[in-house]
Amino acid sequence: MSNKYEPVIGLEVHVELNTKSKMFCRCSADYFGKKPNTHTCPVCLGLPGALPYMNKKAIESCMKIGLALNCTVSDLSRFERKNYFYPDLPKGYQISQYRWPLCVDGKLEIEGGRWIRINRVHQEEDTGKLTHQGAKTLIDFNRSGVPLVEIVTEPDFHSSEEVREFAKKLQQIFRYLGVSNADMERGDMRLEANVSVRPEGTEGLPNYRIELKNINSFRFMVAAIEYEIKRQVELIEKGRTLKQETRGWDEGKKETFLQRSKEEAHDYRYFPEPDLPELCIKGQVESIKGEIPEMPWEKVGRFVADYGISKNSAEILAESREIADYFEKVVELGREKQIEPKQIANFIINSKTTPETDPVKVLEEISSKSSGVIGDIGELEKLVKEVIEENPQMVEQYKKGKVTVIQALIGAGMRKSSGKADSQKLRQILEAKLNT
């Protein structure tokens, strides 16, 4: 890209909440992989006379997201109808928020100490899902009405890498809060970017923006933004005037393509949802704050300060809330055995231990390695394989019923390991191999 121009990028992130029921009805929100159109009712199908009622859990989850992003939670909020026609929207409008969002004026720090401003975090409902088969289009309304939260940033990004870092941090926050799986392949989390460029050194926003819609992976988003920046700069340098439009990403061609021009843009005609009351949040914020867990960047700082591990190790352990909690559990148990947190951190990271692994076994492995004892199952299995291959006569005798020769095989293994093998584990593995 020409260094005469600076990208100006804003981001819109949609995340589906993992509530049991939908946003405005009692239908199951667990739609993924289910038979089409089996999780529906008059409310989410938009049938005449069906009245919506709010999902309290979804609203609390939206508030948690807003608070984790340093937003102010509005004392008074309300829902509105976003009017447009599309086959996946049976009511002819989406219940959303525009003038009275639930959370406003947030910010999130990215690498380098830069803060990305967040305009709003608001609640809405998802649409149905379209599947195109040749000339036919099939509609599944199982997703219609699933709780959705939209996060809208200010145009504070200046590179695709900043966008990727921010989006990954958001995904981590959703998972730490437990409000969404945020699985992009399943569509739990979807990205849209508004991209434009301006001459380097200028401050004002360009008089156009290109919206990149429905990107379902971090890699695709980075590729789409980088392509779009290059395309826009080339057009400007050719003297072309850029206009507002919506574009998609074609992964096969590695390029963006036109979906809708400004002339075709929607006028959504927002107006208050008459069938839902105002949301009076005053007095509930403090109790919701109390449910927000320690965030990953907070864990990183504490792990470095309390356990003396490196920042890099702390970041790896804090990537997942489950792994971070598991690490602390093992550290607590390891105090009695005087095993250092650094040893535990290194073992968990290097051995790719999962939270399902028994912490006691982890500590045993660390202890045996520290004392020079070979207790690692993989190493012992390799040792047993060599002992069996080198002693075919004793193996044959064992299989014919002379089980006492196992002592000689154990002895061979101990000699090969210079006496460092865990003899009890060595016996168990030998017996298992010889009896198969």
Short mmCIF file of C-alpha atoms in Angstrom, two decimals:
data_model
loop_
_atom_site.label_atom_id
_atom_site.label_comp_id
_atom_site.label_asym_id
_atom_site.label_seq_id
_atom_site.Cartn_x
_atom_site.Cartn_y
_atom_site.Cartn_z
CA MET A 1 0.00 0.00 0.00
CA SER A 2 1.23 3.53 -0.76
CA ASN A 3 2.50 5.18 2.42
CA LYS A 4 0.80 8.40 1.33
CA TYR A 5 -2.48 7.02 2.68
CA GLU A 6 -3.63 5.88 6.10
CA PRO A 7 -6.39 3.27 6.56
CA VAL A 8 -9.35 4.25 8.73
CA ILE A 9 -11.26 1.20 9.98
CA GLY A 10 -14.22 0.66 12.27
CA LEU A 11 -15.51 -2.74 13.37
CA GLU A 12 -18.93 -4.24 14.05
CA VAL A 13 -18.98 -7.58 15.85
CA HIS A 14 -22.07 -9.76 16.28
CA VAL A 15 -21.97 -12.51 18.90
CA GLU A 16 -24.68 -15.07 19.61
CA LEU A 17 -25.36 -15.65 23.30
CA ASN A 18 -25.45 -19.20 24.67
CA THR A 19 -28.77 -18.85 26.50
CA LYS A 20 -31.10 -21.85 26.67
CA SER A 21 -34.02 -20.03 25.05
CA LYS A 22 -34.39 -17.37 22.37
CA MET A 23 -34.47 -13.62 22.93
CA PHE A 24 -38.22 -13.02 22.81
CA CYS A 25 -39.81 -16.48 23.13
CA ARG A 26 -39.30 -19.82 24.90
CA CYS A 27 -38.00 -21.77 21.87
CA SER A 28 -34.64 -23.49 22.32
CA ALA A 29 -31.70 -21.35 21.18
CA ASP A 30 -29.59 -24.48 20.57
CA TYR A 31 -30.19 -24.58 16.83
CA PHE A 32 -26.83 -25.71 15.42
CA GLY A 33 -27.07 -29.06 13.61
CA LYS A 34 -30.75 -29.48 14.45
CA LYS A 35 -33.46 -30.46 11.95
CA PRO A 36 -34.58 -27.29 10.09
CA ASN A 37 -37.62 -25.39 11.37
CA THR A 38 -38.12 -27.49 14.51
CA HIS A 39 -37.20 -24.79 17.07
CA THR A 40 -39.90 -22.29 16.11
CA CYS A 41 -43.13 -20.80 17.45
CA PRO A 42 -45.59 -18.03 16.46
CA VAL A 43 -43.29 -15.39 18.03
CA CYS A 44 -40.06 -16.20 16.17
CA LEU A 45 -42.02 -16.92 12.97
CA GLY A 46 -43.66 -13.49 13.15
CA LEU A 47 -47.23 -14.76 13.05
CA PRO A 48 -50.02 -12.18 13.61
CA GLY A 49 -50.95 -11.58 17.24
CA ALA A 50 -47.85 -13.25 18.74
CA LEU A 51 -46.31 -11.07 21.46
CA PRO A 52 -42.62 -11.06 22.47
CA TYR A 53 -41.28 -11.14 26.03
CA MET A 54 -37.69 -10.46 27.06
CA ASN A 55 -35.02 -12.99 27.99
CA LYS A 56 -33.57 -11.67 31.26
CA LYS A 57 -30.46 -13.87 31.03
CA ALA A 58 -29.62 -12.44 27.60
CA ILE A 59 -29.92 -8.87 28.88
CA GLU A 60 -27.63 -9.69 31.82
CA SER A 61 -25.09 -11.22 29.40
CA CYS A 62 -25.18 -8.07 27.28
CA MET A 63 -24.53 -5.99 30.40
CA LYS A 64 -21.58 -8.24 31.33
CA ILE A 65 -20.04 -7.71 27.89
CA GLY A 66 -20.54 -3.96 28.18
CA LEU A 67 -18.98 -3.78 31.64
CA ALA A 68 -16.01 -5.95 30.58
CA LEU A 69 -15.47 -3.42 27.76
CA ASN A 70 -15.51 -0.48 30.20
CA CYS A 71 -18.90 0.77 28.99
CA THR A 72 -21.47 2.80 30.88
CA VAL A 73 -24.69 0.82 31.31
CA SER A 74 -27.68 3.02 30.51
CA ASP A 75 -30.15 3.52 33.35
CA LEU A 76 -32.93 3.46 30.77
CA SER A 77 -32.88 1.46 27.54
CA ARG A 78 -35.47 0.29 25.08
CA PHE A 79 -35.98 -1.89 22.02
CA GLU A 80 -36.86 -0.66 18.53
CA ARG A 81 -38.04 -2.15 15.28
CA LYS A 82 -35.48 -2.13 12.48
CA ASN A 83 -37.66 -2.36 9.38
CA TYR A 84 -36.51 -4.05 6.19
CA PHE A 85 -37.60 -6.91 3.95
CA TYR A 86 -35.52 -10.06 3.51
CA PRO A 87 -36.63 -13.70 3.29
CA ASP A 88 -34.85 -14.68 6.54
CA LEU A 89 -36.77 -12.02 8.52
CA PRO A 90 -40.35 -13.31 8.85
CA LYS A 91 -41.72 -10.34 10.83
CA GLY A 92 -40.51 -7.79 8.28
CA TYR A 93 -38.50 -6.13 11.05
CA GLN A 94 -35.75 -7.05 13.50
CA ILE A 95 -36.11 -6.17 17.18
CA SER A 96 -32.91 -4.24 17.91
CA GLN A 97 -31.64 -1.08 19.63
CA TYR A 98 -30.60 2.17 17.96
CA ARG A 99 -31.32 5.34 19.92
CA TRP A 100 -31.35 3.72 23.37
CA PRO A 101 -28.56 1.07 23.46
CA LEU A 102 -27.97 -0.89 26.64
CA CYS A 103 -24.25 0.00 26.96
CA VAL A 104 -22.32 3.01 25.60
CA ASP A 105 -18.91 4.73 25.58
CA GLY A 106 -16.56 1.81 26.21
CA LYS A 107 -12.93 1.14 25.35
CA LEU A 108 -10.52 -1.79 25.05
CA GLU A 109 -6.73 -1.67 25.08
CA ILE A 110 -4.68 -3.37 22.36
CA GLU A 111 -0.94 -4.00 22.01
CA GLY A 112 1.19 -0.90 22.33
CA GLY A 113 -1.09 0.73 24.90
CA ARG A 114 -3.55 2.03 22.31
CA TRP A 115 -7.21 2.17 23.31
CA ILE A 116 -9.97 1.40 20.83
CA ARG A 117 -13.14 3.34 21.62
CA ILE A 118 -16.40 1.43 21.66
CA ASN A 119 -19.47 3.38 20.59
CA ARG A 120 -22.08 0.93 21.83
CA VAL A 121 -22.92 -2.59 22.93
CA HIS A 122 -26.56 -3.35 22.23
CA GLN A 123 -29.03 -6.23 22.28
CA GLU A 124 -30.92 -7.64 19.31
CA GLU A 125 -32.18 -10.89 17.79
CA ASP A 126 -30.67 -13.03 15.03
CA THR A 127 -32.35 -13.76 11.72
CA GLY A 128 -33.13 -17.07 10.02
CA LYS A 129 -30.55 -18.84 7.87
CA LEU A 130 -30.65 -19.05 4.07
CA THR A 131 -29.14 -21.99 2.17
CA HIS A 132 -28.78 -21.62 -1.60
CA GLN A 133 -29.12 -24.77 -3.72
CA GLY A 134 -28.84 -23.90 -7.38
CA ALA A 135 -31.89 -21.83 -8.33
CA LYS A 136 -33.60 -22.62 -5.02
CA THR A 137 -33.16 -20.97 -1.62
CA LEU A 138 -34.10 -22.85 1.56
CA ILE A 139 -34.92 -21.03 4.80
CA ASP A 140 -34.35 -22.41 8.30
CA PHE A 141 -35.99 -20.34 11.05
CA ASN A 142 -34.36 -22.25 13.95
CA ARG A 143 -31.87 -19.36 14.29
CA SER A 144 -34.57 -16.69 14.06
CA GLY A 145 -34.82 -14.90 17.41
CA VAL A 146 -31.60 -16.28 18.94
CA PRO A 147 -30.13 -13.61 21.30
CA LEU A 148 -27.49 -11.49 19.64
CA VAL A 149 -25.21 -8.72 20.94
CA GLU A 150 -23.63 -6.19 18.61
CA ILE A 151 -20.43 -4.34 19.51
CA VAL A 152 -19.74 -1.21 17.43
CA THR A 153 -16.33 0.49 17.63
CA GLU A 154 -15.27 3.96 16.58
CA PRO A 155 -13.07 4.11 13.43
CA ASP A 156 -9.87 3.85 15.49
CA PHE A 157 -8.04 1.02 13.66
CA HIS A 158 -5.28 1.75 11.17
CA SER A 159 -4.26 -1.77 10.10
CA SER A 160 -5.70 -5.24 9.59
CA GLU A 161 -3.43 -6.59 12.35
CA GLU A 162 -4.97 -4.22 14.88
CA VAL A 163 -8.42 -5.46 13.84
CA ARG A 164 -7.34 -9.09 14.24
CA GLU A 165 -5.83 -8.48 17.69
CA PHE A 166 -8.95 -6.63 18.89
CA ALA A 167 -11.34 -9.28 17.53
CA LYS A 168 -9.34 -12.13 19.12
CA LYS A 169 -9.33 -10.29 22.43
CA LEU A 170 -13.10 -9.87 22.17
CA GLN A 171 -13.50 -13.59 21.49
CA GLN A 172 -11.42 -14.34 24.59
CA ILE A 173 -13.60 -11.99 26.68
CA PHE A 174 -16.82 -13.67 25.50
CA ARG A 175 -15.43 -17.06 26.50
CA TYR A 176 -14.11 -15.86 29.87
CA LEU A 177 -17.50 -14.35 30.67
CA GLY A 178 -19.17 -17.62 29.65
CA VAL A 179 -21.75 -15.74 27.54
CA SER A 180 -20.87 -17.33 24.18
CA ASN A 181 -18.71 -20.04 22.63
CA ALA A 182 -17.75 -17.38 20.05
CA ASP A 183 -16.98 -20.11 17.50
CA MET A 184 -16.59 -18.36 14.16
CA GLU A 185 -16.94 -21.54 12.09
CA ARG A 186 -20.39 -22.11 13.59
CA GLY A 187 -21.36 -18.47 13.11
CA ASP A 188 -21.41 -17.70 16.86
CA MET A 189 -19.25 -14.66 16.13
CA ARG A 190 -19.38 -12.61 12.92
CA LEU A 191 -17.29 -9.63 11.83
CA GLU A 192 -18.04 -6.60 9.67
CA ALA A 193 -15.53 -3.84 8.94
CA ASN A 194 -15.99 -0.31 7.62
CA VAL A 195 -12.88 0.54 5.61
CA SER A 196 -11.72 3.80 4.03
CA VAL A 197 -8.39 5.57 3.48
CA ARG A 198 -7.27 9.18 3.94
CA PRO A 199 -4.10 11.11 3.08
CA GLU A 200 -1.35 10.50 5.63
CA GLY A 201 -1.26 13.22 8.28
CA THR A 202 -4.91 14.31 7.94
CA GLU A 203 -7.36 14.00 10.83
CA GLY A 204 -10.88 14.13 9.42
CA LEU A 205 -12.86 11.08 8.38
CA PRO A 206 -13.17 10.32 4.65
CA ASN A 207 -16.54 11.19 3.08
CA TYR A 208 -17.17 7.54 2.16
CA ARG A 209 -16.81 4.11 3.71
CA ILE A 210 -16.81 0.59 2.30
CA GLU A 211 -18.60 -1.96 4.48
CA LEU A 212 -17.24 -5.52 4.42
CA LYS A 213 -20.07 -7.82 5.51
CA ASN A 214 -20.35 -11.18 7.29
CA ILE A 215 -16.72 -12.31 7.47
CA ASN A 216 -16.53 -15.62 9.36
CA SER A 217 -12.83 -15.98 10.17
CA PHE A 218 -9.98 -13.79 11.40
CA ARG A 219 -7.88 -14.82 8.41
CA PHE A 220 -10.57 -13.85 5.91
CA MET A 221 -11.11 -10.51 7.68
CA VAL A 222 -7.40 -9.65 7.49
CA ALA A 223 -7.26 -10.66 3.82
CA ALA A 224 -10.43 -8.70 2.95
CA ILE A 225 -9.25 -5.53 4.71
CA GLU A 226 -5.78 -5.65 3.13
CA TYR A 227 -7.26 -6.22 -0.33
CA GLU A 228 -9.80 -3.43 0.17
CA ILE A 229 -7.16 -0.91 1.30
CA LYS A 230 -5.04 -1.71 -1.76
CA ARG A 231 -8.08 -1.47 -4.08
CA GLN A 232 -9.15 1.90 -2.69
CA VAL A 233 -5.67 3.44 -2.90
CA GLU A 234 -5.31 2.29 -6.52
CA LEU A 235 -8.67 3.84 -7.45
CA ILE A 236 -7.88 7.14 -5.70
CA GLU A 237 -4.50 7.36 -7.44
CA LYS A 238 -6.30 6.87 -10.76
CA GLY A 239 -8.50 9.87 -9.96
CA ARG A 240 -11.64 7.87 -9.19
CA THR A 241 -14.18 9.04 -6.59
CA LEU A 242 -15.10 6.36 -4.08
CA LYS A 243 -18.70 6.05 -2.90
CA GLN A 244 -20.28 4.25 0.01
CA GLU A 245 -21.04 0.61 -0.74
CA THR A 246 -21.27 -2.84 0.81
CA ARG A 247 -18.88 -5.56 -0.34
CA GLY A 248 -18.33 -9.23 0.42
CA TRP A 249 -15.19 -11.39 0.39
CA ASP A 250 -14.63 -14.07 -2.25
CA GLU A 251 -12.10 -16.46 -0.75
CA GLY A 252 -11.70 -18.35 -4.03
CA LYS A 253 -10.77 -15.23 -6.02
CA LYS A 254 -9.07 -13.54 -3.04
CA GLU A 255 -10.94 -10.30 -3.69
CA THR A 256 -13.91 -8.26 -2.49
CA PHE A 257 -17.05 -7.97 -4.62
CA LEU A 258 -19.93 -5.48 -4.76
CA GLN A 259 -23.09 -6.44 -2.88
CA ARG A 260 -24.96 -3.14 -2.60
CA SER A 261 -24.30 0.49 -3.58
CA LYS A 262 -25.30 3.59 -1.61
CA GLU A 263 -28.34 4.08 -3.80
CA GLU A 264 -29.59 0.66 -2.71
CA ALA A 265 -28.83 1.22 0.99
CA HIS A 266 -31.63 0.60 3.46
CA ASP A 267 -33.61 3.24 5.32
CA TYR A 268 -34.47 1.16 8.36
CA ARG A 269 -37.12 3.54 9.76
CA TYR A 270 -36.43 2.69 13.39
CA PHE A 271 -39.29 3.23 15.80
CA PRO A 272 -39.91 2.06 19.40
CA GLU A 273 -41.07 -1.55 19.81
CA PRO A 274 -44.66 -1.08 21.11
CA ASP A 275 -44.95 -4.63 22.50
CA LEU A 276 -41.99 -4.42 24.90
CA PRO A 277 -41.57 -2.18 27.97
CA GLU A 278 -38.61 0.07 28.67
CA LEU A 279 -35.60 -1.53 30.34
CA CYS A 280 -34.97 0.07 33.75
CA ILE A 281 -31.46 -1.10 34.68
CA LYS A 282 -30.82 1.29 37.57
CA GLY A 283 -29.71 -0.57 40.69
CA GLN A 284 -28.78 -3.81 38.87
CA VAL A 285 -25.33 -2.85 37.59
CA GLU A 286 -23.41 -3.53 40.81
CA SER A 287 -24.78 -7.07 41.13
CA ILE A 288 -23.84 -7.82 37.50
CA LYS A 289 -20.34 -6.39 38.10
CA GLY A 290 -19.92 -8.90 40.91
CA GLU A 291 -20.43 -11.77 38.44
CA ILE A 292 -17.65 -10.67 36.08
CA PRO A 293 -14.57 -12.91 36.51
CA GLU A 294 -10.94 -11.84 36.51
CA MET A 295 -10.12 -10.95 32.91
CA PRO A 296 -7.21 -12.64 31.03
CA TRP A 297 -4.94 -9.58 31.06
CA GLU A 298 -5.53 -9.26 34.81
CA LYS A 299 -4.59 -12.93 35.27
CA VAL A 300 -1.40 -12.39 33.28
CA GLY A 301 -0.28 -9.58 35.59
CA ARG A 302 -1.13 -11.58 38.72
CA PHE A 303 0.56 -14.78 37.48
CA VAL A 304 3.78 -12.85 36.80
CA ALA A 305 3.65 -11.07 40.18
CA ASP A 306 2.47 -13.95 42.38
CA TYR A 307 4.11 -16.97 40.75
CA GLY A 308 7.26 -15.49 39.22
CA ILE A 309 6.61 -16.94 35.77
CA SER A 310 7.44 -15.10 32.54
CA LYS A 311 4.87 -12.87 30.84
CA ASN A 312 4.92 -15.16 27.80
CA SER A 313 4.11 -18.23 29.94
CA ALA A 314 1.40 -16.29 31.77
CA GLU A 315 -0.22 -15.27 28.47
CA ILE A 316 -0.26 -18.88 27.23
CA LEU A 317 -1.83 -20.12 30.48
CA ALA A 318 -4.39 -17.28 30.60
CA GLU A 319 -5.46 -17.81 26.98
CA SER A 320 -8.19 -20.13 28.27
CA ARG A 321 -10.02 -19.61 31.55
CA GLU A 322 -10.16 -23.39 32.07
CA ILE A 323 -6.37 -23.80 31.68
CA ALA A 324 -5.70 -20.79 33.92
CA ASP A 325 -7.92 -22.19 36.68
CA TYR A 326 -6.32 -25.64 36.26
CA PHE A 327 -2.82 -24.16 36.57
CA GLU A 328 -3.74 -22.49 39.87
CA LYS A 329 -5.27 -25.71 41.16
CA VAL A 330 -2.05 -27.63 40.44
CA VAL A 331 0.04 -24.83 41.99
CA GLU A 332 -2.03 -25.03 45.18
CA LEU A 333 -1.55 -28.81 45.41
CA GLY A 334 2.13 -28.44 44.57
CA ARG A 335 2.85 -26.27 47.60
CA GLU A 336 2.83 -29.36 49.85
CA LYS A 337 5.39 -31.08 47.62
CA GLN A 338 7.44 -27.87 47.35
CA ILE A 339 7.12 -27.82 43.57
CA GLU A 340 7.71 -24.36 42.10
CA PRO A 341 4.97 -22.66 40.02
CA LYS A 342 7.56 -22.16 37.25
CA GLN A 343 8.03 -25.94 36.99
CA ILE A 344 4.27 -26.47 36.85
CA ALA A 345 3.79 -23.74 34.22
CA ASN A 346 6.56 -25.17 32.03
CA PHE A 347 5.19 -28.70 32.34
CA ILE A 348 1.60 -27.71 31.45
CA ILE A 349 2.74 -25.65 28.46
CA ASN A 350 5.31 -28.10 27.08
CA SER A 351 3.36 -31.31 27.66
CA LYS A 352 0.10 -29.80 26.37
CA THR A 353 -1.69 -30.95 29.51
CA THR A 354 -5.48 -30.48 29.47
CA PRO A 355 -7.75 -29.55 32.42
CA GLU A 356 -9.03 -33.15 32.39
CA THR A 357 -5.59 -34.45 33.46
CA ASP A 358 -5.40 -35.48 37.12
CA PRO A 359 -3.35 -32.75 38.91
CA VAL A 360 -1.77 -35.41 41.16
CA LYS A 361 -0.34 -37.19 38.10
CA VAL A 362 1.09 -33.90 36.84
CA LEU A 363 2.88 -33.35 40.14
CA GLU A 364 4.17 -36.95 40.13
CA GLU A 365 5.60 -36.47 36.64
CA ILE A 366 7.30 -33.22 37.66
CA SER A 367 8.72 -34.81 40.83
CA SER A 368 10.10 -37.81 38.97
CA LYS A 369 11.76 -35.60 36.36
CA SER A 370 13.24 -33.39 39.07
CA SER A 371 14.71 -36.41 40.85
CA GLY A 372 16.03 -37.89 37.64
CA VAL A 373 13.44 -40.68 37.64
CA ILE A 374 11.92 -41.45 34.23
CA GLY A 375 8.18 -41.47 34.84
CA ASP A 376 6.95 -40.16 31.51
CA ILE A 377 4.68 -42.79 29.94
CA GLY A 378 5.88 -42.02 26.41
CA GLU A 379 9.53 -42.48 27.36
CA LEU A 380 8.80 -45.68 29.27
CA GLU A 381 6.78 -47.13 26.37
CA LYS A 382 9.72 -46.45 24.05
CA LEU A 383 12.04 -48.17 26.57
CA VAL A 384 9.73 -51.21 26.84
CA LYS A 385 9.58 -51.50 23.04
CA GLU A 386 13.39 -51.68 22.90
CA VAL A 387 13.58 -54.23 25.75
CA ILE A 388 11.02 -56.50 24.04
CA GLU A 389 12.79 -56.27 20.66
CA GLU A 390 16.20 -57.04 22.22
CA ASN A 391 15.02 -60.02 24.32
CA PRO A 392 12.82 -62.20 22.06
CA GLN A 393 13.65 -65.46 23.93
CA MET A 394 12.51 -64.12 27.32
CA VAL A 395 9.38 -62.69 25.70
CA GLU A 396 8.62 -66.12 24.21
CA GLN A 397 9.14 -67.80 27.62
CA TYR A 398 6.77 -65.30 29.28
CA LYS A 399 4.07 -65.96 26.70
CA LYS A 400 4.43 -69.72 27.28
CA GLY A 401 3.65 -69.21 30.97
CA LYS A 402 7.01 -68.57 32.61
CA VAL A 403 5.90 -65.23 34.08
CA THR A 404 8.89 -64.96 36.42
CA VAL A 405 11.08 -63.85 33.50
CA ILE A 406 9.42 -60.44 33.74
CA GLN A 407 11.89 -59.65 36.52
CA ALA A 408 14.74 -60.15 34.06
CA LEU A 409 12.99 -57.91 31.52
CA ILE A 410 12.51 -55.22 34.17
CA GLY A 411 16.20 -55.55 35.00
CA ALA A 412 17.08 -55.07 31.33
CA GLY A 413 14.96 -51.93 31.24
CA MET A 414 16.58 -50.53 34.39
CA ARG A 415 20.06 -51.15 32.93
CA LYS A 416 19.14 -49.42 29.66
CA SER A 417 17.86 -46.39 31.61
CA SER A 418 20.89 -46.36 33.93
CA GLY A 419 18.57 -47.11 36.83
CA LYS A 420 16.39 -44.02 36.23
CA ALA A 421 13.17 -45.72 35.06
CA ASP A 422 10.21 -45.81 37.46
CA SER A 423 10.23 -49.57 38.12
CA GLN A 424 6.54 -49.77 39.07
CA LYS A 425 5.40 -48.03 35.89
CA LEU A 426 7.93 -50.05 33.88
CA ARG A 427 6.38 -53.30 35.18
CA GLN A 428 2.83 -52.12 34.40
CA ILE A 429 3.72 -51.18 30.82
CA LEU A 430 5.71 -54.39 30.27
CA GLU A 431 2.81 -56.54 31.50
CA ALA A 432 0.34 -54.64 29.34
CA LYS A 433 2.50 -55.07 26.22
CA LEU A 434 3.31 -58.73 26.86
CA ASN A 435 -0.32 -59.65 27.49
CA THR A 436 -1.67 -58.17 24.26
#
